XYZ file of C-alpha atoms in Angstrom:
134
model
C -16.841 -16.183 -4.249
C -14.689 -13.545 -6.048
C -11.884 -14.702 -8.412
C -9.398 -12.408 -10.123
C -5.951 -12.249 -11.459
C -3.270 -9.505 -11.825
C -3.622 -9.825 -15.527
C -7.423 -8.655 -15.273
C -6.318 -5.655 -13.466
C -3.297 -4.549 -15.518
C -3.779 -1.281 -17.278
C -7.298 -0.778 -15.616
C -8.603 1.845 -13.466
C -7.598 -0.318 -10.684
C -3.883 -0.143 -11.721
C -2.233 2.944 -10.011
C 1.187 3.886 -11.391
C 3.415 6.670 -9.889
C 7.120 7.298 -10.386
C 7.839 5.391 -7.012
C 5.376 2.421 -7.205
C 2.759 0.885 -9.134
C -0.483 -0.646 -7.065
C -3.063 -3.111 -8.555
C -5.750 -2.993 -6.383
C -7.233 -6.473 -6.407
C -10.064 -6.359 -3.699
C -11.486 -2.963 -3.125
C -14.175 -1.348 -0.391
C -17.170 -2.283 -3.110
C -16.486 -5.749 -2.597
C -17.984 -5.116 1.066
C -15.632 -7.367 2.727
C -14.328 -4.868 5.341
C -10.611 -4.715 3.815
C -8.903 -4.150 0.531
C -5.851 -6.259 -0.983
C -3.594 -4.690 -3.507
C -0.193 -5.954 -5.053
C 2.404 -3.224 -4.856
C 5.426 -2.961 -6.568
C 8.053 -0.234 -4.987
C 10.706 0.750 -7.281
C 14.691 0.309 -6.473
C 16.366 3.310 -5.349
C 12.842 5.297 -4.256
C 12.365 6.964 -1.114
C 8.650 6.735 -0.090
C 7.287 8.606 3.141
C 3.787 7.236 4.186
C 1.439 7.833 6.784
C -2.057 6.096 6.909
C -3.859 8.103 9.256
C -7.089 6.561 8.564
C -5.968 2.908 7.980
C -4.172 0.262 9.186
C -2.237 -1.553 6.634
C -0.013 -4.799 6.802
C 2.531 -5.293 3.865
C 3.911 -8.858 3.028
C 7.113 -8.808 0.838
C 7.683 -11.704 -1.699
C 10.395 -10.371 -3.887
C 12.927 -7.878 -3.699
C 14.667 -6.217 -0.745
C 14.800 -3.091 1.101
C 14.014 -1.334 4.431
C 11.286 0.145 6.319
C 11.849 3.069 9.010
C 9.414 4.291 11.714
C 9.607 7.662 11.455
C 8.611 8.316 15.081
C 11.347 6.214 16.759
C 14.060 6.059 13.883
C 13.954 2.064 14.091
C 14.674 0.525 10.658
C 13.805 -2.742 9.631
C 15.458 -4.983 6.762
C 12.830 -6.483 4.499
C 13.237 -9.377 2.082
C 11.046 -12.286 0.898
C 8.823 -13.202 3.593
C 9.070 -10.118 5.737
C 5.559 -8.777 6.875
C 5.257 -5.375 8.653
C 2.128 -4.152 10.307
C 1.397 -0.255 10.654
C -0.963 -1.090 13.589
C -0.430 2.240 15.188
C -0.809 4.433 12.035
C 2.713 4.703 12.133
C 4.527 7.351 9.865
C 6.980 5.488 7.944
C 9.670 5.419 5.104
C 10.110 2.368 2.769
C 13.445 2.697 0.693
C 13.505 -0.556 -1.659
C 17.032 -1.607 -2.713
C 15.750 -3.628 -5.525
C 12.073 -3.690 -7.087
C 10.227 -4.827 -3.945
C 6.725 -6.429 -4.784
C 4.210 -6.828 -1.869
C 0.865 -7.705 -1.103
C -0.584 -4.942 1.139
C -4.077 -5.340 2.993
C -5.908 -2.219 4.007
C -8.534 -1.623 6.700
C -10.661 0.097 6.432
C -10.811 -0.819 2.955
C -9.657 1.928 0.228
C -11.872 2.502 -2.689
C -9.513 2.742 -5.218
C -10.058 6.772 -5.721
C -7.639 7.683 -2.930
C -4.418 9.855 -3.767
C -1.660 10.278 -1.258
C -1.860 13.827 0.099
C 1.229 15.944 1.112
C 1.669 13.968 4.273
C 1.694 10.561 2.322
C -2.105 10.114 3.880
C -4.804 8.685 2.183
C -8.232 10.181 2.834
C -11.038 8.329 4.236
C -13.504 7.813 1.563
C -16.914 5.995 1.255
C -17.617 3.494 -1.652
C -19.089 6.804 -3.675
C -15.522 8.012 -3.605
C -16.840 10.849 -1.119
C -14.415 11.846 1.543
C -15.422 10.866 5.355
C -12.627 12.031 6.939
């Protein structure tokens, strides 16, 4: 059994901070469970373009409001506490938080924690040692 708190992760190497968002990586590939879990805060007024070409991501909003747009279709969905969106087709998307938006994100395959978004908003596929697979 693994039990962790956000306090244990805060300001460690599993607490990733950018100008647009902060992601606390709670469960990573090294745990060997087939998925990773992150608590991510997206900051109000930012525009975030993502494309997880190598991962499926589910995002559950538990605080704040914003919107997500499917960049292929232009369809926009409002997000508020209790909303979940699933990027089941490796969807290119844009997230625009109206307020700070706190979320729980689940990735499959799991991320290692060493990933950095590339110029297309993509995380590379890494093995548990942080070596690029794809």
